[in-house]
PDB file of C-alpha atoms in Angstrom:
ATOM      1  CA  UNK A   4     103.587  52.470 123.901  1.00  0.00           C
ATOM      2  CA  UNK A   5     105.021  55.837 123.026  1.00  0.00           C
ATOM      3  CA  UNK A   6     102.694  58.234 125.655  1.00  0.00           C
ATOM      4  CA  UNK A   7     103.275  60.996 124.330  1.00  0.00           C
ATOM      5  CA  UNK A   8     101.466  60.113 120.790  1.00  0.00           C
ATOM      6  CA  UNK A   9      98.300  60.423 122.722  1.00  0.00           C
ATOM      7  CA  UNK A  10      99.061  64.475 123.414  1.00  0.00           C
ATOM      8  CA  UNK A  11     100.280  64.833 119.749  1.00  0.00           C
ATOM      9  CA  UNK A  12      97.270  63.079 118.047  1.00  0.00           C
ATOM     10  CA  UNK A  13      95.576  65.838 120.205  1.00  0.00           C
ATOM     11  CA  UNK A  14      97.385  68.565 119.196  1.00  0.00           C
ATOM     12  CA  UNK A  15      96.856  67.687 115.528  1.00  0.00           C
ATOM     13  CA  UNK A  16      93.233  67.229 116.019  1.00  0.00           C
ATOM     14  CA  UNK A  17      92.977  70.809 117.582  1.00  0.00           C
ATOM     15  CA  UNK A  18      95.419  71.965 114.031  1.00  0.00           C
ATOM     16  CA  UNK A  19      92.947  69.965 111.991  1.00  0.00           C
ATOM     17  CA  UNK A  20      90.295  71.922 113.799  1.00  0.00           C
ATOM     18  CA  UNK A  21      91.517  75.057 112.854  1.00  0.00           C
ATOM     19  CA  UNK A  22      92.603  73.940 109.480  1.00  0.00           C
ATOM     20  CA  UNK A  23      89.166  73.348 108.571  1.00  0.00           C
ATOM     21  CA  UNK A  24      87.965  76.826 109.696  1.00  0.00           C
ATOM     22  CA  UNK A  25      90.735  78.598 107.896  1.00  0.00           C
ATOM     23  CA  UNK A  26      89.964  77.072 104.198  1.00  0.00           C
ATOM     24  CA  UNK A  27      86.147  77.775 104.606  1.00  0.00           C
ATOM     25  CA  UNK A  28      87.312  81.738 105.381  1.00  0.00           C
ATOM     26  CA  UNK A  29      89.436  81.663 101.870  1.00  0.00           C
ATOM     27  CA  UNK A  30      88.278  81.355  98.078  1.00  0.00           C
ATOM     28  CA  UNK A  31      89.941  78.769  95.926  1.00  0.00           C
ATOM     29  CA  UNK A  32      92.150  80.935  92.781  1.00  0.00           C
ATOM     30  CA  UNK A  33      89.730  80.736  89.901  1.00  0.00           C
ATOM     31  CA  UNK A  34      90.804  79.355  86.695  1.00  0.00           C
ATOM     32  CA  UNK A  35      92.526  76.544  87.487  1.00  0.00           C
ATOM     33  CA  UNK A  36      91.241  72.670  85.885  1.00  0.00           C
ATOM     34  CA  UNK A  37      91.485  70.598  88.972  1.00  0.00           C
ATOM     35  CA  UNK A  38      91.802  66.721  88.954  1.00  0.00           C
ATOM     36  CA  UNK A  39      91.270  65.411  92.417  1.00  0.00           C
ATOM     37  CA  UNK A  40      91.603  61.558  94.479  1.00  0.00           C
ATOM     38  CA  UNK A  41      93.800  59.932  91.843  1.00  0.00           C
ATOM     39  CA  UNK A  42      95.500  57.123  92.973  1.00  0.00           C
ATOM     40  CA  UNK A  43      98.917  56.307  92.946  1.00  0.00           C
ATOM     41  CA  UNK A  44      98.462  52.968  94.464  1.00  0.00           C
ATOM     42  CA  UNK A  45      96.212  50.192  93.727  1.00  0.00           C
ATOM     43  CA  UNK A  46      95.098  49.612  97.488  1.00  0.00           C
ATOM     44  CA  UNK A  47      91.958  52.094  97.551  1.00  0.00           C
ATOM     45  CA  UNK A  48      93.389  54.060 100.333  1.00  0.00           C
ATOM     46  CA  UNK A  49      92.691  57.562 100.905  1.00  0.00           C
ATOM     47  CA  UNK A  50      96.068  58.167 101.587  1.00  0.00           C
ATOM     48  CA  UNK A  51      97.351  56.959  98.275  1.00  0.00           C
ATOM     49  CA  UNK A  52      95.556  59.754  96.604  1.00  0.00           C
ATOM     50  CA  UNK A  53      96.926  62.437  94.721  1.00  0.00           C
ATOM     51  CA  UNK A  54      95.824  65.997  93.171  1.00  0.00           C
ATOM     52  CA  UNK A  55      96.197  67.693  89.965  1.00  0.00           C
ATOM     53  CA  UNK A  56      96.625  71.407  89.530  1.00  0.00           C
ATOM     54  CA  UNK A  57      97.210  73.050  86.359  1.00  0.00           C
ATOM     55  CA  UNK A  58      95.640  76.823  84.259  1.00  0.00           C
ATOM     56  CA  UNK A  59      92.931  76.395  82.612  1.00  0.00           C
ATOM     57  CA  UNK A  60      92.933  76.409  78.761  1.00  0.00           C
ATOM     58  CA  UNK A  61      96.781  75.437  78.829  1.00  0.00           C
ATOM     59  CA  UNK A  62      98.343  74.108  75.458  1.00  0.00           C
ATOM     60  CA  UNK A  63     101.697  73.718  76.219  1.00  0.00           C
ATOM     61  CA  UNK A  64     103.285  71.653  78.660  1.00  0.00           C
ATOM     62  CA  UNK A  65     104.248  72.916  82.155  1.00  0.00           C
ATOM     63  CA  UNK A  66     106.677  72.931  84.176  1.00  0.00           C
ATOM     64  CA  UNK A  67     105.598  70.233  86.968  1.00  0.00           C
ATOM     65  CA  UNK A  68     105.919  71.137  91.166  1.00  0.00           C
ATOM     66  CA  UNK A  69     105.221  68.296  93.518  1.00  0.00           C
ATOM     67  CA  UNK A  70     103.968  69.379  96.304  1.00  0.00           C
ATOM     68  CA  UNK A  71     104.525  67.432  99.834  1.00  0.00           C
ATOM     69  CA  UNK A  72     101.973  68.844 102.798  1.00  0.00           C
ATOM     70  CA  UNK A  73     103.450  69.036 106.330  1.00  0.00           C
ATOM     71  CA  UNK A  74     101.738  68.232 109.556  1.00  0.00           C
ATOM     72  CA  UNK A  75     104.191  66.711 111.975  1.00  0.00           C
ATOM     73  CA  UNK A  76     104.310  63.581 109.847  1.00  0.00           C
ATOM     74  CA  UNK A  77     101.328  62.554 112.239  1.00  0.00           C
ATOM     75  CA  UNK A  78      98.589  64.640 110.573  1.00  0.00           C
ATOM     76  CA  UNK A  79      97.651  65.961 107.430  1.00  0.00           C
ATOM     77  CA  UNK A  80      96.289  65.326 103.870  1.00  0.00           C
ATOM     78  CA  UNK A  81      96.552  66.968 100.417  1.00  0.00           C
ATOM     79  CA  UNK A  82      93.861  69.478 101.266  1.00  0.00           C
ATOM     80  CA  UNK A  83      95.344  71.542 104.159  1.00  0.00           C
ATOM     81  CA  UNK A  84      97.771  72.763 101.027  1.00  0.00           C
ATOM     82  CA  UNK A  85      94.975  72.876  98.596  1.00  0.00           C
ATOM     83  CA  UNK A  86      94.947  76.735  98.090  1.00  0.00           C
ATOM     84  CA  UNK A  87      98.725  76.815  98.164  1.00  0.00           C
ATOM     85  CA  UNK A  88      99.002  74.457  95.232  1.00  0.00           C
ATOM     86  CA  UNK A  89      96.439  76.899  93.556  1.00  0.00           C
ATOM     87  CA  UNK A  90      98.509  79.423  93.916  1.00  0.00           C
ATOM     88  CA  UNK A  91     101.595  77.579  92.475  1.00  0.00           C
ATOM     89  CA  UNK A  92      99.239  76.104  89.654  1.00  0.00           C
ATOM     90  CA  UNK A  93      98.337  79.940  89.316  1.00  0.00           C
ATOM     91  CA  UNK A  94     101.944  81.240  88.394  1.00  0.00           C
ATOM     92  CA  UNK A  95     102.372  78.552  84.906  1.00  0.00           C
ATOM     93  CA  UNK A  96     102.704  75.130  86.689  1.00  0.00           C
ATOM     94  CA  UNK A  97     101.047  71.852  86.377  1.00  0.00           C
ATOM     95  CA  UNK A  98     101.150  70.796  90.523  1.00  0.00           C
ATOM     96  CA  UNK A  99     100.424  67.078  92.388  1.00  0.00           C
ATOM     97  CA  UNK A 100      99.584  67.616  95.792  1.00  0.00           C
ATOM     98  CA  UNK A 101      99.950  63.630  97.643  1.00  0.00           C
ATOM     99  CA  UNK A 102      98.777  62.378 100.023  1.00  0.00           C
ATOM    100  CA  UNK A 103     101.104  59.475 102.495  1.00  0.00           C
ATOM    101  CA  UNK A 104     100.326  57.466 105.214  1.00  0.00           C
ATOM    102  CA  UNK A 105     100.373  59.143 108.873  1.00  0.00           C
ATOM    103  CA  UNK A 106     102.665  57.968 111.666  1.00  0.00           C
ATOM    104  CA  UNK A 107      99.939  57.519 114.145  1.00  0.00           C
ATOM    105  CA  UNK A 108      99.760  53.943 111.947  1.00  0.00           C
ATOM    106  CA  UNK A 109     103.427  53.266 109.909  1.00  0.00           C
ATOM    107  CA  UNK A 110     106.934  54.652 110.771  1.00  0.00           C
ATOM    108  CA  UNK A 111     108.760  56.755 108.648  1.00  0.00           C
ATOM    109  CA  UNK A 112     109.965  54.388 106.136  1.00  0.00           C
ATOM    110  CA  UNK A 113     106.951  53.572 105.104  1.00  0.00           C
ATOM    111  CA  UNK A 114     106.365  57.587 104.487  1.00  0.00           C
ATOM    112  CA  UNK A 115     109.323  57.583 102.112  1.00  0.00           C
ATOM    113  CA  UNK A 116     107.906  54.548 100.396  1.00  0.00           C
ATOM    114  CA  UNK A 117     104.914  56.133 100.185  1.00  0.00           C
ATOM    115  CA  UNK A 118     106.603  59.462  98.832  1.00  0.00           C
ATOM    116  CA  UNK A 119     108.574  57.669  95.517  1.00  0.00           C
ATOM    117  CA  UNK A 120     105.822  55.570  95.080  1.00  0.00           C
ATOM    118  CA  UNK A 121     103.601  59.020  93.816  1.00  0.00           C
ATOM    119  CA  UNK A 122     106.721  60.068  92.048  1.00  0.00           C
ATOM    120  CA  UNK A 123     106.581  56.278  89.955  1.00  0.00           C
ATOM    121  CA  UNK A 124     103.175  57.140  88.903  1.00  0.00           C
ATOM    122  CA  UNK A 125     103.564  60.633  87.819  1.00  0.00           C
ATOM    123  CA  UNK A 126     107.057  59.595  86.211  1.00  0.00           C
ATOM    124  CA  UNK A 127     104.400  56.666  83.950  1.00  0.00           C
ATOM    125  CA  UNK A 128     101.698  58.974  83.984  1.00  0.00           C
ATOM    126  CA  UNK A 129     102.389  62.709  83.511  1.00  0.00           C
ATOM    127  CA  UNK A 130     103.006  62.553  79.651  1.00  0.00           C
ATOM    128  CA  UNK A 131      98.817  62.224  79.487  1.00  0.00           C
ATOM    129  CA  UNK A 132      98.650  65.913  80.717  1.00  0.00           C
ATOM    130  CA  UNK A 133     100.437  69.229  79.813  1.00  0.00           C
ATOM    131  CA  UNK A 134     103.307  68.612  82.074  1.00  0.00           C
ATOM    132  CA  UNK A 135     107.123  68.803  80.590  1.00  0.00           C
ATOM    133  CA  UNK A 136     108.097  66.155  82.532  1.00  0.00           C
ATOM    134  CA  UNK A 137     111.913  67.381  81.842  1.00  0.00           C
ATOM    135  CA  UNK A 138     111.475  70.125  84.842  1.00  0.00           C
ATOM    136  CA  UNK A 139     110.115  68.918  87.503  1.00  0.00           C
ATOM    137  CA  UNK A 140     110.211  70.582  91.376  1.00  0.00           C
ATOM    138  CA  UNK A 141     109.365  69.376  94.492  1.00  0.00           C
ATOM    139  CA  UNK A 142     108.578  71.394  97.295  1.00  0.00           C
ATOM    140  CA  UNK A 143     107.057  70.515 101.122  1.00  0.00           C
ATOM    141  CA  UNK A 144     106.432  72.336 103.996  1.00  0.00           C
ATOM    142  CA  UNK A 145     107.686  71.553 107.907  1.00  0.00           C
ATOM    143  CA  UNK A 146     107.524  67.927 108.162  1.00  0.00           C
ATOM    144  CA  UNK A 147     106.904  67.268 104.153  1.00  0.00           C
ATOM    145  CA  UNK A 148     109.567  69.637 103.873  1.00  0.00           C
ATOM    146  CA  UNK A 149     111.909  66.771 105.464  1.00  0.00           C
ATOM    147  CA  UNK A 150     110.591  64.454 103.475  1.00  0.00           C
ATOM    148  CA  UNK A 151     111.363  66.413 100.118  1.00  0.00           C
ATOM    149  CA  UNK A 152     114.815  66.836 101.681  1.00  0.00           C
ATOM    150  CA  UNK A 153     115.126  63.217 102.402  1.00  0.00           C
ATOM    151  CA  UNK A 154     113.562  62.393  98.814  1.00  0.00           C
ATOM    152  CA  UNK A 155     116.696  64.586  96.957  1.00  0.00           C
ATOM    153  CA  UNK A 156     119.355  62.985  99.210  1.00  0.00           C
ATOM    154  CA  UNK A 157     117.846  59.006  98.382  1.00  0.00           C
ATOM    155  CA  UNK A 158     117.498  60.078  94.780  1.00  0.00           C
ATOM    156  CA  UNK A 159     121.285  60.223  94.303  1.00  0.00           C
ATOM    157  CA  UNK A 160     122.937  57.737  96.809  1.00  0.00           C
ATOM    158  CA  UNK A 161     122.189  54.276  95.915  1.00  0.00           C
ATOM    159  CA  UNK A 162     123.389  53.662 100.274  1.00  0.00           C
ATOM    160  CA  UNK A 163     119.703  55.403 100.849  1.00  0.00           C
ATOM    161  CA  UNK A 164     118.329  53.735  98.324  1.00  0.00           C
ATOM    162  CA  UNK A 165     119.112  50.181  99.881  1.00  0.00           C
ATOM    163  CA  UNK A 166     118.669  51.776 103.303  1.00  0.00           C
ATOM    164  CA  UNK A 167     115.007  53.053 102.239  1.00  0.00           C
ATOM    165  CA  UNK A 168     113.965  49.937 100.103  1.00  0.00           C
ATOM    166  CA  UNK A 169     113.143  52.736  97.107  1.00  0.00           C
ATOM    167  CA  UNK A 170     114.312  52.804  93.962  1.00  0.00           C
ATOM    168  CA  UNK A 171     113.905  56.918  92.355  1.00  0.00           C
ATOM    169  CA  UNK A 172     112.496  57.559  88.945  1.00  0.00           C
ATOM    170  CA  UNK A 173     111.880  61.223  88.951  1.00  0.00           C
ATOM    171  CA  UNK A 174     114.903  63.769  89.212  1.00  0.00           C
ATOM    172  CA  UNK A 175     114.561  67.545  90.258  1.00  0.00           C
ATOM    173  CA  UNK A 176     115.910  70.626  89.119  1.00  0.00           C
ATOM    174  CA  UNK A 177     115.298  72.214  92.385  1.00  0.00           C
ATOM    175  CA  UNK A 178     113.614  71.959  95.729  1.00  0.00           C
ATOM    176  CA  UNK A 179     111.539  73.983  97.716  1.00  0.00           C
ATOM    177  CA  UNK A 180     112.260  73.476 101.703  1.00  0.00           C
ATOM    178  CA  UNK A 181     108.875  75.368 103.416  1.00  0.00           C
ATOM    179  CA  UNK A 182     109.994  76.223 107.078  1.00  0.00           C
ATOM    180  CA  UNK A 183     111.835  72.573 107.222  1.00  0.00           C
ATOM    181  CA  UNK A 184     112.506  70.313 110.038  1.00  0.00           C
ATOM    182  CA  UNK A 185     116.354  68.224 108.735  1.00  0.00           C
ATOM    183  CA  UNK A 186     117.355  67.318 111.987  1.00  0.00           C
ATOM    184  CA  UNK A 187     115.281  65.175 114.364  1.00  0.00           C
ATOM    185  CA  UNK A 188     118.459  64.186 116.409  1.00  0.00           C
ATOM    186  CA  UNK A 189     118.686  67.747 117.501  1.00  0.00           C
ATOM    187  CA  UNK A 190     117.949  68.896 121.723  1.00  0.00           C
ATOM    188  CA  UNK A 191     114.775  70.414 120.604  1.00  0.00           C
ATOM    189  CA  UNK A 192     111.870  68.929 121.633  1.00  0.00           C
ATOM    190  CA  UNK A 193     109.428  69.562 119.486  1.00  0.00           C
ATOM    191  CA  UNK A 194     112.248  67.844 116.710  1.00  0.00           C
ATOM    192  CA  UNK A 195     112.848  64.229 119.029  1.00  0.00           C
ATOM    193  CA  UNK A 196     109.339  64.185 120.167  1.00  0.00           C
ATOM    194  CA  UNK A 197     108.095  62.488 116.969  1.00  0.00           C
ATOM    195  CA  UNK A 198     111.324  59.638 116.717  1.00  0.00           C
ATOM    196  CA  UNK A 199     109.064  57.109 118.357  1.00  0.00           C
ATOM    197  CA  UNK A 200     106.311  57.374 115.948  1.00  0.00           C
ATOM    198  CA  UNK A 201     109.039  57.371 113.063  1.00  0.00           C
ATOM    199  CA  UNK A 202     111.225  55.253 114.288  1.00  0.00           C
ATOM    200  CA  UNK A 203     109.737  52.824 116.624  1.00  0.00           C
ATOM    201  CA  UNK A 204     109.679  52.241 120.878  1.00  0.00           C
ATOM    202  CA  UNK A 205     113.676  51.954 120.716  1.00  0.00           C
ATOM    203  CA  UNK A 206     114.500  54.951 117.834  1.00  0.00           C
ATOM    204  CA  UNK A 207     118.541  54.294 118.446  1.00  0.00           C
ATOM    205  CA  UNK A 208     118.409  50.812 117.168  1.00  0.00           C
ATOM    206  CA  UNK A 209     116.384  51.982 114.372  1.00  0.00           C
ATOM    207  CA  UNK A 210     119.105  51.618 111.436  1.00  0.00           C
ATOM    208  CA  UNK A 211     117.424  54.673 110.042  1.00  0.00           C
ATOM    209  CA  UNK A 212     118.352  56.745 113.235  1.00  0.00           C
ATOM    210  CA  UNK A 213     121.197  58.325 111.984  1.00  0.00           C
ATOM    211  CA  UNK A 214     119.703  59.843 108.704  1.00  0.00           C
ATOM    212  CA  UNK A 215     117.244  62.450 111.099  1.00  0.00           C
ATOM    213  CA  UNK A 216     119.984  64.701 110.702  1.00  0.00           C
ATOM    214  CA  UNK A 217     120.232  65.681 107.549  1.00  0.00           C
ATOM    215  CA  UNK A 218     123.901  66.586 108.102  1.00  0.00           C
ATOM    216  CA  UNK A 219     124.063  62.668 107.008  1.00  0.00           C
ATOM    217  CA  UNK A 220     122.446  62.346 104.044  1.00  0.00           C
ATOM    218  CA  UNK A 221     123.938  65.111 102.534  1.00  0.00           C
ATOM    219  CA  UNK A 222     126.218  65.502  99.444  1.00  0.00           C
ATOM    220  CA  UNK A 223     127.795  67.768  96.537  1.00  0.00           C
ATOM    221  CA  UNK A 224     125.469  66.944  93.431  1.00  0.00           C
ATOM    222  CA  UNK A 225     122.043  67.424  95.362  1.00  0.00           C
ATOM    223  CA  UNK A 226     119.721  69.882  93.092  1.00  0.00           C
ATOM    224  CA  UNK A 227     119.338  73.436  94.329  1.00  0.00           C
ATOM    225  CA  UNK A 228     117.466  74.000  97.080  1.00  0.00           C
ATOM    226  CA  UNK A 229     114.927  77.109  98.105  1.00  0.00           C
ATOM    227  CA  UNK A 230     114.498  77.646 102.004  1.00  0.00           C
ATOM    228  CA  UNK A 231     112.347  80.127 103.417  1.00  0.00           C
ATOM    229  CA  UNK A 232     111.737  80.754 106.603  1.00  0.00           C
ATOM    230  CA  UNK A 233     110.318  83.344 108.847  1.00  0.00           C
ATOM    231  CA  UNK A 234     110.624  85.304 112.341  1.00  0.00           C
ATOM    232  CA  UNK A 235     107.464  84.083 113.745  1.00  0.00           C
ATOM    233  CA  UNK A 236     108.592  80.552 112.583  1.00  0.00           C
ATOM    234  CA  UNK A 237     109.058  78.050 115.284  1.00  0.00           C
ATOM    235  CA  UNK A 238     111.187  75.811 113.397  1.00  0.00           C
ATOM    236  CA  UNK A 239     113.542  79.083 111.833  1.00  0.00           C
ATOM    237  CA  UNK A 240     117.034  77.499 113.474  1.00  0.00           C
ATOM    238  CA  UNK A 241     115.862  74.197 111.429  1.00  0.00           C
ATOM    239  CA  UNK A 242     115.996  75.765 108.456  1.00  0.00           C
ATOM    240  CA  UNK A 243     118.814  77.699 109.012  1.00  0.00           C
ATOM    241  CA  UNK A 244     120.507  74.634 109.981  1.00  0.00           C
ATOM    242  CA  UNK A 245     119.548  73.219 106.169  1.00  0.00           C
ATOM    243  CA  UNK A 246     121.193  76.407 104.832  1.00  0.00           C
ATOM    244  CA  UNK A 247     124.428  75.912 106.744  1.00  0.00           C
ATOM    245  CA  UNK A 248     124.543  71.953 105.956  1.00  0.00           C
ATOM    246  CA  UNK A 249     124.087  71.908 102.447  1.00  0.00           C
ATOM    247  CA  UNK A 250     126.958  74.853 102.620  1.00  0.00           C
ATOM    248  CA  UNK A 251     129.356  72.397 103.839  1.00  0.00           C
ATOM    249  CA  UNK A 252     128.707  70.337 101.601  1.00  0.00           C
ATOM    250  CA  UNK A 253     128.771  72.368  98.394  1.00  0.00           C
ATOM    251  CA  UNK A 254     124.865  72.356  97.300  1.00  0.00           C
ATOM    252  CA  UNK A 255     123.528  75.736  95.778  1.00  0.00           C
ATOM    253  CA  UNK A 256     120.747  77.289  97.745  1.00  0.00           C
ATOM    254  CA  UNK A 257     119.352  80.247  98.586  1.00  0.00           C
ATOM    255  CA  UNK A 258     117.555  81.233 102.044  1.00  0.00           C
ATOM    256  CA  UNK A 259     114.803  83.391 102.362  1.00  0.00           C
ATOM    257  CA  UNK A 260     113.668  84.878 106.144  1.00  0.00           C
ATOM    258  CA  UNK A 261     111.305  86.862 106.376  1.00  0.00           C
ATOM    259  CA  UNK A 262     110.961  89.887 108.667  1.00  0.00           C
ATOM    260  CA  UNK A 263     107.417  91.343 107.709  1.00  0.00           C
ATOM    261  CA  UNK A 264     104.355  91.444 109.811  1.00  0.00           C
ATOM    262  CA  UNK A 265     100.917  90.712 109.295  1.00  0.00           C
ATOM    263  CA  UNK A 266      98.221  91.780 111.505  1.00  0.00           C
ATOM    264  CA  UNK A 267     101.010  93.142 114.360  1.00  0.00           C
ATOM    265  CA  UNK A 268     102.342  90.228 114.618  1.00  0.00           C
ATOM    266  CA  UNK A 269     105.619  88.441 112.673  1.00  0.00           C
ATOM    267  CA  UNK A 270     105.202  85.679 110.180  1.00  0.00           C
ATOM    268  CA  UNK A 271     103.957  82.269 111.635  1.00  0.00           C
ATOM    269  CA  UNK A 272     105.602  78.961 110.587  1.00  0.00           C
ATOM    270  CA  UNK A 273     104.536  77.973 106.633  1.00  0.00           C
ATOM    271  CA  UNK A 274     103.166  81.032 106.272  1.00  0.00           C
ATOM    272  CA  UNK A 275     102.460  81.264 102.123  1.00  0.00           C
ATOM    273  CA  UNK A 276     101.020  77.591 103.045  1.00  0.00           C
ATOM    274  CA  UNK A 277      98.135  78.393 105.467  1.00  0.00           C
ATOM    275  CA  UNK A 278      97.714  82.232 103.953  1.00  0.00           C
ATOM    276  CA  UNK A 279      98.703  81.949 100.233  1.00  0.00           C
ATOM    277  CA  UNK A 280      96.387  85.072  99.784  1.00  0.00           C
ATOM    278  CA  UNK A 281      98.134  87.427 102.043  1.00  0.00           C
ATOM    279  CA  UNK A 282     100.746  89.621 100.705  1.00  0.00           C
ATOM    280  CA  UNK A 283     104.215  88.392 102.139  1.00  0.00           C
ATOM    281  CA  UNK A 284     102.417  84.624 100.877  1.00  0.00           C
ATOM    282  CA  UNK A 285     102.121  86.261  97.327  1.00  0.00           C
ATOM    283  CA  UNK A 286     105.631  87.746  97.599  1.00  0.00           C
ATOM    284  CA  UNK A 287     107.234  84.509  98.805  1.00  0.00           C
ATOM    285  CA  UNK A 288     104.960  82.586  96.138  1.00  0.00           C
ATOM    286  CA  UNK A 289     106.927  84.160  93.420  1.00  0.00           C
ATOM    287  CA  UNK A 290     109.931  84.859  94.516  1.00  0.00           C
ATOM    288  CA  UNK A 291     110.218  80.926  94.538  1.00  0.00           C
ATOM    289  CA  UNK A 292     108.675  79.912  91.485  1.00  0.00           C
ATOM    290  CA  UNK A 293     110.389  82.691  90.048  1.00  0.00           C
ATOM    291  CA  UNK A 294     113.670  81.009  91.483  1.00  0.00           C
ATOM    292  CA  UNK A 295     112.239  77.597  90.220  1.00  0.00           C
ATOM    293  CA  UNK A 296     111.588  79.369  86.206  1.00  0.00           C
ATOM    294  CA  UNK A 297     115.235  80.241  86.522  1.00  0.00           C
ATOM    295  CA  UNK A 298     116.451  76.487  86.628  1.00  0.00           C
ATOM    296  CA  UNK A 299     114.215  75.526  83.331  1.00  0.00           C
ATOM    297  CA  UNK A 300     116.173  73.780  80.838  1.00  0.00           C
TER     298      UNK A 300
END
């Protein structure tokens, strides 16, 4: 057994601790129709559960965002990001927020499956709400935000596909990397840490190994990506490290870091995810789906 998990599970507790104190401090965004705990899966488990997000009163369809919470692929759920996806909803977007199995109990495969199969739902099921299901984004933050990257890179290589078991039915016009981690392989130790829970007692021999660095997986004809990072951020060189791999490979992007300060102190890692309300979280908030509006056809 991996004995290390044991320390993570109780780091994550201690996050979830704090996670819970920081949504009672903040007030939801008003005017937004919420449709919570559908499933995506007909297993009845909470953690194939997904959230709708979208202005109230709309007539027309919206543009959709899929949103992809982080949480060190060993914690999380849909509601850490809850105010976030507000905020999205807030600026003319319908939003899912999903929910996927934790690595305390599958590996990361079983993430990914979990991943596409919310996509095949909403690719069935978003014509029965206001969602133009011809632009659709997909954003996540820290460890969603590898799985969004690892989501664009399967969609388009049928060698993933196979690799993954998955089969896409959603495409993207762009995606939104939150303070990333792409490369898992890296000496970093908060990055290698979490192989064994992904990967297994003997990562190496996983076959899947080799795609934690997102150097890879990737390849001209990916969909724009947004990065944004921050000083404070602890994974920063991650996503700086997306910015200069999809440049060698020819994928548009555009990187965001973020110098400002709140409260004395530089901007923390996901920053517009845990604080949508402050106003570098605004800034950053629009600045993407601003970015995202852009790449509406």
């Amino acid at each position: 057994m991996d004995i290390l998990k044991p320390v993570l599970l109780k780091f994550w507790k201690i996050t979830e601790k704090n996670d819970n104190k920081r949504i009672a401090s903040q007030t939801p965004t008003p005017g937004i129709t919420q449709i919570t705990d559908i499933p995506y899966a007909d297993d009845n488990m909470k953690e194939h559960l997904l959230d709708l997000y979208y202005p109230e009163g709309t007539t027309e369809k919206l543009p959709v965002i899929i949103d992809v919470h982080g949480g060190g692929w060993l914690y999380g759920y849909k509601e850490i990001n809850k105010y976030y996806c507000l905020k999205l909803a807030e600026k003319g977007f319908l939003v899912a927020s999903v929910n996927y199995r934790l690595a305390d109990k599958v590996q990361f495969i079983d993430q990914i499956a979990d991943v596409f199969s919310a996509f095949s739902w909403l690719s069935k099921n978003l014509k029965d709400y206001p969602a133009d299901t011809g632009n659709i984004f997909l954003v996540g933050d820290s460890a969603g935000g590898q799985l969004v990257c690892m989501s664009e890179a399967i969609r388009g290589s049928k060698k993933l596909q196979k690799a993954f078991c998955v089969t896409p039915t959603l495409s993207f016009r762009a995606i939104g990397a939150i303070c990333p981690a792409v490369d898992l392989l890296s000496p970093n130790f908060m990055m290698n840490v979490n192989l064994k829970s992904l990967l297994g007692e003997k990562p190496k021999e996983n076959p899947l190994y080799k795609y934690m660095n997102y150097e890879n997986v990737a390849y001209l004809g990916m969909a724009p990506f947004y990065i944004v990072t921050a000083d404070g951020d602890f994974l920063r060189k991650q996503a700086e490290k997306l910015k200069k791999i999809l440049d060698r490979h020819g994928v548009e992007n555009v990187f965001y870091r973020y110098t400002d300060r709140l409260d004395g102190k530089p901007l923390q890692h996901v920053f517009s995810v845990v604080n949508p309300y402050s106003e570098p979280a605004k800034r950053e908030i629009k600045t993407m789906t601003d970015f995202f509006k852009r790449k509406i056809k």
